[in-house]
Short mmCIF file of C-alpha atoms and ligand atoms in Angstrom, two decimals:
data_model
loop_
_atom_site.label_atom_id
_atom_site.label_comp_id
_atom_site.label_asym_id
_atom_site.label_seq_id
_atom_site.Cartn_x
_atom_site.Cartn_y
_atom_site.Cartn_z
CA MET A 1 5.06 -19.77 30.16
CA THR A 2 8.37 -19.87 28.38
CA GLN A 3 8.40 -19.98 24.89
CA THR A 4 12.04 -21.38 23.03
CA ALA A 5 11.87 -19.76 20.06
CA GLU A 6 13.11 -22.15 16.54
CA PRO A 7 16.24 -21.36 15.42
CA VAL A 8 16.59 -18.89 12.18
CA LEU A 9 18.42 -21.14 10.31
CA ILE A 10 18.16 -25.02 10.56
CA VAL A 11 20.10 -26.94 7.56
CA GLU A 12 20.12 -30.70 7.39
CA HIS A 13 21.96 -33.25 5.50
CA LEU A 14 22.47 -30.90 2.87
CA SER A 15 24.21 -31.69 -0.22
CA LYS A 16 25.05 -30.33 -3.48
CA THR A 17 26.48 -31.44 -6.81
CA TYR A 18 27.55 -30.19 -9.58
CA THR A 19 27.83 -32.48 -13.16
CA LEU A 20 30.00 -30.96 -15.65
CA GLY A 21 30.51 -33.55 -18.49
CA ASP A 22 31.10 -36.93 -17.08
CA GLN A 23 32.58 -35.25 -13.61
CA THR A 24 30.26 -34.53 -11.04
CA VAL A 25 31.56 -31.84 -8.13
CA ARG A 26 30.30 -32.49 -4.16
CA ALA A 27 30.38 -28.88 -3.73
CA LEU A 28 28.77 -29.72 -0.22
CA ASP A 29 28.54 -33.02 1.07
CA ASP A 30 25.93 -33.61 3.69
CA VAL A 31 25.94 -30.41 5.69
CA SER A 32 23.91 -29.85 9.08
CA LEU A 33 23.42 -26.74 10.84
CA THR A 34 21.66 -24.85 13.41
CA VAL A 35 21.90 -20.86 13.64
CA ALA A 36 20.08 -19.33 16.80
CA ALA A 37 18.57 -16.06 16.37
CA GLY A 38 21.34 -13.21 17.44
CA GLU A 39 24.30 -15.21 16.11
CA PHE A 40 27.13 -14.03 14.33
CA VAL A 41 28.20 -17.30 12.45
CA ALA A 42 32.22 -17.16 10.05
CA LEU A 43 32.53 -19.53 7.41
CA VAL A 44 35.99 -20.47 7.21
CA GLY A 45 37.49 -22.50 4.86
CA ALA A 46 40.16 -22.67 1.77
CA SER A 47 38.65 -21.50 -1.51
CA GLY A 48 36.62 -23.97 -3.12
CA SER A 49 35.48 -25.70 0.40
CA GLY A 50 31.76 -25.03 -0.45
CA LYS A 51 31.16 -21.59 1.69
CA SER A 52 29.41 -19.94 -0.79
CA THR A 53 27.70 -23.16 -2.25
CA LEU A 54 26.20 -23.21 1.58
CA LEU A 55 25.33 -19.40 1.44
CA ASN A 56 23.46 -19.67 -2.30
CA LEU A 57 21.50 -22.60 -1.15
CA VAL A 58 20.50 -21.06 2.08
CA GLY A 59 19.64 -17.80 0.18
CA GLY A 60 17.41 -19.31 -2.39
CA ILE A 61 19.45 -18.57 -5.37
CA ASP A 62 20.82 -22.17 -6.18
CA GLN A 63 18.68 -25.52 -5.31
CA ALA A 64 20.04 -28.27 -3.29
CA THR A 65 20.83 -31.64 -4.34
CA ALA A 66 19.52 -33.05 -1.24
CA GLY A 67 18.59 -32.62 2.50
CA SER A 68 16.67 -29.73 3.74
CA ILE A 69 17.12 -25.90 4.74
CA ARG A 70 14.50 -24.08 7.15
CA LEU A 71 14.72 -20.53 7.16
CA ALA A 72 12.53 -18.65 9.33
CA GLY A 73 10.25 -21.49 9.78
CA HIS A 74 10.16 -21.60 6.11
CA ASP A 75 10.99 -25.05 4.23
CA VAL A 76 13.43 -22.95 1.44
CA THR A 77 13.95 -26.30 0.08
CA LYS A 78 9.97 -26.78 -1.05
CA LEU A 79 9.09 -23.33 -1.83
CA GLY A 80 8.33 -22.97 -5.39
CA ASP A 81 10.04 -19.65 -7.65
CA TRP A 82 7.28 -17.51 -6.20
CA GLY A 83 7.64 -18.61 -2.57
CA LEU A 84 11.44 -18.28 -2.84
CA THR A 85 11.20 -14.74 -4.24
CA GLU A 86 9.06 -13.46 -1.47
CA LEU A 87 11.02 -15.08 1.41
CA ARG A 88 14.40 -13.35 -0.09
CA ARG A 89 12.66 -10.23 0.05
CA SER A 90 11.12 -10.62 3.31
CA ALA A 91 13.68 -12.71 5.45
CA ILE A 92 17.32 -13.04 3.78
CA GLY A 93 19.71 -10.05 3.22
CA VAL A 94 22.62 -10.49 0.99
CA VAL A 95 25.93 -9.35 0.87
CA PHE A 96 28.68 -9.76 -1.76
CA GLN A 97 32.12 -9.27 -2.37
CA PHE A 98 31.51 -6.64 -5.48
CA PHE A 99 28.65 -4.50 -3.49
CA ASN A 100 26.72 -5.31 -6.96
CA LEU A 101 24.78 -1.59 -6.37
CA MET A 102 22.79 0.17 -8.65
CA PRO A 103 24.94 2.60 -10.60
CA THR A 104 22.50 5.15 -11.67
CA LEU A 105 20.94 5.00 -8.23
CA SER A 106 22.23 7.27 -5.55
CA VAL A 107 22.91 5.78 -2.11
CA ILE A 108 19.30 6.74 -0.44
CA GLU A 109 17.50 5.04 -3.92
CA ASN A 110 19.94 1.65 -3.45
CA VAL A 111 19.13 1.38 0.12
CA THR A 112 15.20 2.20 -0.24
CA LEU A 113 14.75 -0.09 -3.74
CA PRO A 114 14.43 -3.53 -1.56
CA ALA A 115 11.38 -1.71 0.34
CA LEU A 116 10.08 -0.25 -2.83
CA LEU A 117 10.26 -3.46 -4.58
CA ALA A 118 8.38 -5.54 -1.61
CA GLY A 119 5.36 -2.82 -1.57
CA GLY A 120 4.08 -2.77 1.81
CA ASP A 121 5.21 0.65 3.97
CA GLY A 122 5.20 3.87 1.77
CA ALA A 123 7.81 5.96 0.05
CA LYS A 124 7.94 7.96 3.37
CA ALA A 125 8.54 4.91 5.62
CA ALA A 126 10.89 3.39 3.05
CA ASP A 127 12.85 6.70 3.29
CA ALA A 128 12.61 7.31 7.04
CA ARG A 129 14.27 3.77 7.24
CA ALA A 130 16.80 4.09 4.58
CA THR A 131 17.88 7.10 6.66
CA GLU A 132 17.62 5.20 9.74
CA LEU A 133 20.03 2.67 8.27
CA LEU A 134 22.80 4.75 6.00
CA ASP A 135 23.23 6.06 9.78
CA ALA A 136 23.62 3.50 11.22
CA VAL A 137 26.51 2.30 8.88
CA GLY A 138 28.18 5.95 9.25
CA LEU A 139 26.90 7.14 5.67
CA SER A 140 24.59 9.65 6.56
CA ALA A 141 26.53 12.70 4.55
CA ARG A 142 26.82 10.34 1.34
CA ARG A 143 22.88 9.71 0.54
CA LEU A 144 22.73 11.95 -2.66
CA HIS A 145 25.98 10.48 -3.78
CA LYS A 146 25.91 7.74 -7.05
CA PRO A 147 28.11 4.65 -6.39
CA HIS A 148 31.04 5.59 -8.64
CA GLU A 149 31.59 8.52 -6.19
CA LEU A 150 32.14 6.04 -3.25
CA SER A 151 35.38 4.22 -2.10
CA GLY A 152 35.25 0.42 -1.82
CA GLY A 153 34.42 0.57 1.95
CA GLU A 154 31.75 3.02 1.36
CA MET A 155 29.91 0.96 -1.16
CA GLN A 156 30.16 -1.97 1.25
CA ARG A 157 28.47 0.32 3.63
CA VAL A 158 25.51 0.96 1.08
CA ALA A 159 25.23 -2.82 0.61
CA ILE A 160 25.03 -3.43 4.18
CA ALA A 161 22.50 -0.70 4.74
CA ARG A 162 20.30 -2.13 1.77
CA ALA A 163 20.71 -5.77 2.96
CA LEU A 164 19.05 -4.79 6.38
CA MET A 165 16.47 -2.37 4.43
CA ASN A 166 13.27 -5.64 4.78
CA ASP A 167 14.69 -6.60 8.25
CA PRO A 168 15.74 -9.73 7.30
CA ALA A 169 15.45 -12.79 9.66
CA VAL A 170 19.60 -13.22 8.55
CA LEU A 171 22.16 -11.66 6.97
CA LEU A 172 24.10 -13.41 4.60
CA CYS A 173 27.39 -12.15 3.81
CA ASP A 174 30.11 -13.98 0.97
CA GLU A 175 33.75 -12.38 1.47
CA PRO A 176 32.42 -8.92 2.43
CA THR A 177 35.82 -7.78 2.51
CA GLY A 178 36.91 -10.04 -0.53
CA ASN A 179 37.59 -7.22 -2.46
CA LEU A 180 38.40 -4.26 0.07
CA ASP A 181 42.46 -3.61 1.49
CA SER A 182 42.75 -4.98 4.53
CA HIS A 183 42.16 -1.74 6.73
CA THR A 184 39.03 -1.07 4.92
CA GLY A 185 37.86 -4.82 5.27
CA GLN A 186 38.61 -4.55 9.29
CA THR A 187 36.35 -1.69 9.35
CA ILE A 188 33.73 -3.62 7.23
CA ILE A 189 33.96 -6.51 10.29
CA ALA A 190 33.92 -4.13 13.07
CA LEU A 191 30.31 -2.61 11.21
CA LEU A 192 29.17 -6.45 11.18
CA GLY A 193 29.93 -7.28 14.43
CA ASP A 194 28.53 -4.15 16.01
CA LEU A 195 25.06 -4.86 13.79
CA ASN A 196 25.61 -8.27 15.65
CA ARG A 197 25.88 -6.80 19.20
CA ARG A 198 23.86 -3.79 19.21
CA LEU A 199 20.84 -4.41 16.72
CA GLY A 200 20.67 -8.22 17.47
CA LYS A 201 21.11 -9.05 13.99
CA THR A 202 21.94 -12.85 13.12
CA LEU A 203 24.60 -13.05 10.22
CA VAL A 204 25.98 -15.81 8.51
CA MET A 205 29.62 -14.61 6.61
CA ALA A 206 31.92 -16.71 4.50
CA THR A 207 35.22 -15.54 4.72
CA HIS A 208 39.01 -16.92 4.32
CA SER A 209 40.49 -13.59 6.60
CA ALA A 210 41.28 -14.72 10.09
CA GLU A 211 40.65 -11.33 11.35
CA ALA A 212 36.67 -11.51 9.95
CA ALA A 213 36.44 -14.91 11.84
CA GLY A 214 37.79 -12.71 14.75
CA ALA A 215 34.12 -10.31 15.26
CA ALA A 216 32.24 -13.87 15.23
CA THR A 217 30.39 -15.47 18.05
CA ARG A 218 30.57 -18.74 16.26
CA ILE A 219 33.28 -20.44 13.85
CA VAL A 220 32.82 -23.12 11.33
CA THR A 221 35.31 -24.59 9.30
CA MET A 222 34.76 -26.21 6.15
CA LYS A 223 36.80 -28.62 3.83
CA ASP A 224 35.65 -30.47 0.84
CA GLY A 225 32.40 -29.53 1.07
CA ARG A 226 32.02 -30.57 4.99
CA ILE A 227 31.86 -29.02 8.30
CA LEU A 228 35.25 -29.83 10.27
CA THR A 229 34.91 -27.73 13.18
CA ASP A 230 32.09 -25.79 14.91
CA THR A 231 33.22 -23.76 18.16
CA ALA A 232 31.93 -20.72 19.99
CA ALA A 233 34.43 -18.17 19.53
CA THR A 234 35.91 -16.27 22.50
CA LEU A 235 35.04 -12.53 21.78
CA ALA A 236 37.77 -9.89 22.98
CA ALA A 237 36.07 -7.53 25.60
P1 ADP B 301 34.29 -21.57 -1.63
O1 ADP B 301 33.06 -20.60 -1.25
O2 ADP B 301 34.05 -21.87 -0.04
O3 ADP B 301 34.96 -20.45 -2.45
P2 ADP B 301 32.43 -22.62 -3.35
O4 ADP B 301 31.39 -23.13 -2.71
O5 ADP B 301 32.39 -21.79 -4.42
O6 ADP B 301 33.61 -22.67 -2.23
O7 ADP B 301 33.01 -24.00 -4.22
C1 ADP B 301 33.04 -25.41 -3.69
C2 ADP B 301 33.02 -26.54 -5.07
O8 ADP B 301 32.10 -26.42 -6.06
C3 ADP B 301 34.01 -25.65 -5.47
O9 ADP B 301 34.87 -27.20 -6.14
C4 ADP B 301 33.73 -25.39 -6.89
O10 ADP B 301 34.89 -25.62 -7.86
C5 ADP B 301 32.34 -26.12 -7.27
N1 ADP B 301 31.75 -25.02 -7.76
C6 ADP B 301 30.73 -24.28 -7.24
N2 ADP B 301 29.81 -23.60 -8.07
C7 ADP B 301 29.92 -24.47 -9.15
C8 ADP B 301 29.35 -24.68 -10.49
N3 ADP B 301 28.37 -23.50 -10.70
N4 ADP B 301 29.62 -25.55 -11.54
C9 ADP B 301 30.59 -26.64 -10.98
N5 ADP B 301 31.20 -26.61 -9.93
C10 ADP B 301 30.61 -25.46 -9.13
MG1 MG B 302 33.18 -18.49 -2.19
#
């Protein structure tokens, strides 16, 4: 019997309105999007088009005004605080523009942290997995360094390894190259593409870099809180 796996992410008629005084901003306006396991979706569009809002809603960081989000079989929009925290720990990895590493912890400790917070595996298993991930992002040699001893690109690699620590169903990246020079940004994008192809990671990445979009399997263009185009990318071999 063949089984059709449920898509990792199903967003339906999602809207988010911000009210500032007597002004309302439609940050997201009736967005529907389905992402299957193994896809690498690039969200592109001008600043203010709603990319971060969409990622923040999917990641459970912010609450929708209307619509629904189903992620890894869970109804994100119906979960309470506790359920959301659990889901964020177990099914969602996030990578931000400004890395957000813990400055007093070493590289290996930063990567291990999500596993320790989630409980479950023992410290030894967590360390083994973090070591594997540091290897996957090419940073084995920096395991005992502190974040301030690293370059921006290296810090982002640590953040990516940390985001993968609990083997999330989806990795959400918001402008992961936004704070890097273009060459370093390219290497980070190449790494994300590699994690998608080699390890089968499902990614949704907001970016306004055209090169960044080049590593994706699908490009979704946003404008004024809406999806304008949604196309499969033709990848260079
Ligand atoms: P992008 O990530 O594509 O640059 P955003 O999702 O950050 O776009 O923003 C979409 C729109 O929502 C913009 O008009 C922005 O000003 C507005 N917005 C985002 N966050 C807030 C907020 N917390 N309060 C009010 N308006 C906001
Ligand atoms: Mg943004």
